Short mmCIF file of C-alpha atoms in Angstrom, two decimals:
data_model
loop_
_atom_site.label_atom_id
_atom_site.label_comp_id
_atom_site.label_asym_id
_atom_site.label_seq_id
_atom_site.Cartn_x
_atom_site.Cartn_y
_atom_site.Cartn_z
CA ALA A 35 -14.09 -6.01 -8.52
CA GLN A 36 -10.46 -5.33 -9.76
CA THR A 37 -7.97 -8.05 -9.00
CA VAL A 38 -3.92 -7.83 -9.29
CA THR A 39 -2.07 -11.00 -9.70
CA GLN A 40 1.80 -11.61 -9.32
CA SER A 41 2.57 -14.82 -10.53
CA GLN A 42 6.29 -15.04 -9.32
CA PRO A 43 6.49 -15.50 -5.40
CA GLU A 44 10.22 -15.29 -5.51
CA MET A 45 12.93 -14.19 -8.19
CA SER A 46 16.77 -13.78 -8.04
CA VAL A 47 19.06 -11.72 -10.01
CA GLN A 48 22.74 -11.27 -10.15
CA GLU A 49 24.23 -7.83 -9.14
CA ALA A 50 24.42 -5.44 -11.97
CA GLU A 51 22.25 -7.59 -14.21
CA THR A 52 18.62 -6.88 -15.13
CA VAL A 53 15.39 -8.65 -13.80
CA THR A 54 11.67 -8.37 -14.74
CA LEU A 55 8.92 -8.80 -12.37
CA SER A 56 5.26 -9.59 -13.80
CA CYS A 57 2.00 -8.05 -12.90
CA THR A 58 -1.28 -8.64 -14.39
CA TYR A 59 -4.59 -7.10 -13.23
CA ASP A 60 -8.11 -7.52 -14.15
CA THR A 61 -10.57 -4.50 -14.68
CA SER A 62 -13.61 -3.58 -16.72
CA GLU A 63 -12.35 0.43 -16.25
CA SER A 64 -10.52 2.20 -19.19
CA ASP A 65 -9.04 4.71 -16.70
CA TYR A 66 -6.83 3.89 -13.69
CA TYR A 67 -3.52 4.09 -12.21
CA LEU A 68 -0.87 1.41 -11.73
CA PHE A 69 1.82 1.35 -9.32
CA TRP A 70 4.87 -0.73 -8.14
CA TYR A 71 5.82 -0.30 -4.45
CA LYS A 72 8.99 -1.61 -2.73
CA GLN A 73 9.02 -3.12 0.80
CA PRO A 74 12.41 -3.74 2.12
CA PRO A 75 13.17 -5.63 5.43
CA SER A 76 12.39 -2.45 7.30
CA ARG A 77 8.71 -2.99 6.23
CA GLN A 78 8.51 0.63 4.99
CA MET A 79 6.31 0.66 1.76
CA ILE A 80 8.47 2.95 -0.85
CA LEU A 81 6.85 4.10 -4.10
CA VAL A 82 9.01 3.00 -7.13
CA ILE A 83 7.01 3.84 -10.13
CA ARG A 84 3.64 5.03 -11.07
CA GLN A 85 1.87 4.79 -14.41
CA GLU A 86 -1.38 6.44 -15.63
CA ALA A 87 -3.54 4.20 -18.01
CA TYR A 88 -4.05 6.99 -20.47
CA LYS A 89 -0.43 7.39 -21.08
CA GLN A 90 0.94 5.06 -23.82
CA GLN A 91 4.46 6.04 -22.95
CA ASN A 92 6.12 3.69 -20.33
CA ALA A 93 6.89 5.45 -17.18
CA THR A 94 10.71 5.43 -16.20
CA GLU A 95 12.54 6.31 -12.90
CA ASN A 96 16.32 6.01 -13.23
CA ARG A 97 16.95 2.17 -13.28
CA PHE A 98 13.36 1.17 -13.08
CA SER A 99 10.91 1.07 -16.11
CA VAL A 100 7.88 -0.47 -16.78
CA ASN A 101 6.36 -2.31 -19.69
CA PHE A 102 2.41 -1.42 -19.94
CA GLN A 103 0.54 -3.48 -22.08
CA LYS A 104 -3.19 -2.10 -21.72
CA ALA A 105 -4.69 -4.50 -23.94
CA ALA A 106 -3.23 -7.44 -22.23
CA LYS A 107 -3.62 -5.87 -18.83
CA SER A 108 -0.01 -6.49 -18.03
CA PHE A 109 2.26 -4.04 -16.19
CA SER A 110 5.85 -5.51 -15.62
CA LEU A 111 8.56 -3.95 -14.03
CA LYS A 112 12.17 -4.00 -15.17
CA ILE A 113 14.90 -3.22 -12.81
CA SER A 114 18.38 -2.58 -14.51
CA ASP A 115 21.81 -2.83 -13.20
CA SER A 116 20.38 -4.37 -10.00
CA GLN A 117 22.02 -3.46 -6.72
CA LEU A 118 21.86 -5.13 -3.32
CA GLY A 119 19.62 -2.47 -2.06
CA ASP A 120 17.19 -3.45 -4.54
CA ALA A 121 16.56 -6.69 -2.47
CA ALA A 122 12.89 -6.40 -1.13
CA MET A 123 9.44 -7.53 -1.70
CA TYR A 124 7.87 -5.71 -4.40
CA PHE A 125 3.93 -5.00 -4.87
CA CYS A 126 2.14 -4.36 -8.03
CA ALA A 127 -1.06 -2.03 -7.32
CA TYR A 128 -4.07 -0.76 -9.12
CA ARG A 129 -6.23 2.08 -8.35
CA SER A 130 -9.41 3.01 -10.35
CA ALA A 131 -9.64 6.77 -11.45
CA LYS A 132 -13.24 6.89 -10.74
CA GLU A 133 -14.38 9.57 -8.39
CA ARG A 134 -16.22 6.67 -6.47
CA GLY A 135 -13.94 3.81 -5.49
CA GLY A 136 -10.80 5.65 -6.58
CA ASN A 137 -9.38 5.77 -3.35
CA LYS A 138 -8.23 2.20 -2.48
CA LEU A 139 -5.16 0.64 -3.83
CA VAL A 140 -5.37 -3.16 -4.61
CA PHE A 141 -2.33 -5.00 -4.08
CA GLY A 142 -0.94 -8.14 -5.60
CA ALA A 143 0.61 -10.79 -3.40
CA GLY A 144 4.06 -9.47 -3.89
CA THR A 145 7.34 -10.93 -5.41
CA ILE A 146 10.32 -11.37 -3.27
CA LEU A 147 13.52 -10.07 -5.02
CA ARG A 148 16.93 -11.35 -4.01
CA VAL A 149 20.07 -9.83 -5.42
CA LYS A 150 23.01 -12.06 -5.52
CA SER A 151 26.68 -10.42 -5.04
CA ASN B 13 8.65 17.86 4.71
CA ALA B 14 8.39 14.96 7.28
CA GLY B 15 6.84 11.88 5.92
CA VAL B 16 3.78 9.91 7.29
CA MET B 17 4.29 9.19 10.74
CA GLN B 18 2.86 6.15 12.75
CA ASN B 19 3.15 5.21 16.29
CA PRO B 20 3.68 3.13 17.95
CA ARG B 21 5.87 0.97 15.66
CA HIS B 22 5.36 -2.08 17.62
CA LEU B 23 2.20 -2.70 19.89
CA VAL B 24 1.79 -5.93 21.95
CA ARG B 25 -1.73 -6.39 23.45
CA ARG B 26 -3.24 -9.31 25.22
CA ARG B 27 -6.56 -10.96 23.95
CA GLY B 28 -9.74 -8.82 24.88
CA GLN B 29 -7.69 -5.56 25.30
CA GLU B 30 -7.85 -2.31 22.96
CA ALA B 31 -5.21 -1.36 20.43
CA ARG B 32 -4.89 2.32 19.28
CA LEU B 33 -2.90 2.95 16.20
CA ARG B 34 -2.08 6.57 15.29
CA CYS B 35 -1.14 8.17 12.06
CA SER B 36 0.03 11.73 11.32
CA PRO B 37 -0.32 12.48 7.49
CA MET B 38 2.29 14.54 5.80
CA LYS B 39 2.04 18.19 5.95
CA GLY B 40 -0.85 19.39 3.44
CA HIS B 41 -2.39 15.89 3.05
CA SER B 42 -5.91 15.73 4.21
CA HIS B 43 -6.73 12.16 2.75
CA VAL B 44 -5.83 9.27 4.83
CA TYR B 45 -6.00 5.61 4.17
CA TRP B 46 -5.45 2.47 6.50
CA TYR B 47 -4.22 -0.82 5.06
CA ARG B 48 -3.68 -4.09 6.93
CA GLN B 49 -0.77 -6.65 5.91
CA LEU B 50 -1.38 -10.10 7.41
CA PRO B 51 1.59 -12.26 7.42
CA GLU B 52 2.99 -13.20 4.07
CA GLU B 53 0.15 -11.31 2.29
CA GLY B 54 -0.27 -8.11 0.39
CA LEU B 55 -1.96 -5.02 1.77
CA LYS B 56 -5.64 -4.94 2.04
CA PHE B 57 -7.51 -1.67 2.19
CA MET B 58 -9.60 -0.94 5.22
CA VAL B 59 -10.79 2.78 5.29
CA TYR B 60 -10.46 5.97 3.61
CA LEU B 61 -10.98 9.33 5.61
CA GLN B 62 -10.81 13.02 5.08
CA LYS B 63 -10.80 15.41 7.90
CA GLU B 64 -13.74 14.54 10.11
CA ASN B 65 -15.28 12.31 7.68
CA ILE B 66 -15.29 8.43 6.93
CA ILE B 67 -15.61 8.24 3.06
CA ASP B 68 -15.15 4.53 2.32
CA GLU B 69 -14.97 1.71 4.99
CA SER B 70 -15.74 -0.90 2.76
CA GLY B 71 -12.65 -2.81 3.76
CA MET B 72 -12.97 -2.44 7.57
CA PRO B 73 -14.43 -5.41 9.72
CA LYS B 74 -17.98 -4.65 10.89
CA GLU B 75 -17.21 -5.21 14.50
CA ARG B 76 -14.66 -4.06 16.89
CA PHE B 77 -12.82 -1.75 14.40
CA SER B 78 -13.27 1.93 14.01
CA ALA B 79 -11.40 4.78 12.51
CA GLU B 80 -11.43 8.69 12.83
CA PHE B 81 -9.54 11.67 11.64
CA PRO B 82 -10.51 14.52 13.75
CA LYS B 83 -10.09 18.21 12.78
CA GLU B 84 -7.13 18.47 15.01
CA GLY B 85 -4.65 15.72 15.71
CA PRO B 86 -3.77 12.33 14.03
CA SER B 87 -6.13 9.61 12.61
CA ILE B 88 -6.70 6.73 14.96
CA LEU B 89 -7.50 3.21 14.01
CA ARG B 90 -9.07 1.59 17.07
CA ILE B 91 -9.51 -2.08 17.45
CA GLN B 92 -11.41 -3.33 20.61
CA GLN B 93 -11.36 -6.64 22.24
CA VAL B 94 -8.21 -7.68 20.03
CA VAL B 95 -8.07 -11.27 19.13
CA ARG B 96 -4.93 -13.33 17.77
CA GLY B 97 -6.31 -12.75 14.23
CA ASP B 98 -5.76 -9.14 14.57
CA SER B 99 -2.02 -9.72 14.56
CA ALA B 100 -0.61 -7.96 11.57
CA ALA B 101 1.09 -4.89 10.28
CA TYR B 102 -1.09 -1.93 9.97
CA PHE B 103 -0.06 0.76 7.24
CA CYS B 104 -1.34 4.32 7.08
CA ALA B 105 -0.96 6.37 3.82
CA SER B 106 -2.09 9.75 2.86
CA SER B 107 -2.34 12.05 -0.08
CA PRO B 108 -3.04 15.92 -0.76
CA ASN B 109 -6.16 14.94 -2.73
CA LEU B 110 -7.90 11.83 -4.23
CA ARG B 111 -6.14 11.67 -7.51
CA ASP B 112 -2.44 11.89 -6.10
CA THR B 113 -0.08 9.12 -5.03
CA GLN B 114 -0.70 7.67 -1.73
CA TYR B 115 2.53 7.73 0.56
CA PHE B 116 2.90 5.33 3.27
CA GLY B 117 4.09 5.49 6.69
CA PRO B 118 6.33 2.84 8.50
CA GLY B 119 3.44 0.90 9.74
CA THR B 120 2.49 -0.62 13.10
CA ARG B 121 3.15 -4.32 14.04
CA LEU B 122 0.23 -5.36 16.21
CA THR B 123 0.87 -8.62 18.06
CA VAL B 124 -1.85 -10.25 20.13
CA LEU B 125 -0.72 -12.66 22.72
#
């Protein structure tokens, strides 16, 4: 079974600076998807970024980018120019690309990000 | 295009009562997923449904929990004879097909007294 590990329970960053959130995963599959979701105090789950394992290029969405290291099974999220609105719980998630079992997201335990003004 | 809708947002039940949680997927989405988030934890998969069919219920407790997604109307997650340990946030997500990104609703926070 696949597992996702977020080793940083909590991180802090100064407004306008850059922060990197870590995520590692364990799988024997070669084709899969990885995601970062953000959960602000409202508890809504918001998709931040998605990466397909077959793509070598790292995904980027405005101030958010990932460092996907397939061999190391690492998928870190970099937030540049941090803003107060980035403060939230961030979850890393894995999903198999297999037809069978490719429906469920497997989540890490989350990292709380605090942004200081 | 309205997002995934869940209601109620907050639900309070006494031990032994039934809880019904509703989820209306985004327009054009026929795949629905339910997840549970216990306090201070990440989300855990419960069940995956397509219209009128349960495809994967491997994460669903064997007793007291059931889910449906009828041809017409929202998907329902039903918890019978609730216990304190059922207190959690229940999230629904939907996607247009199996390969697409899952989009989440705002969740239903269930409190069992």
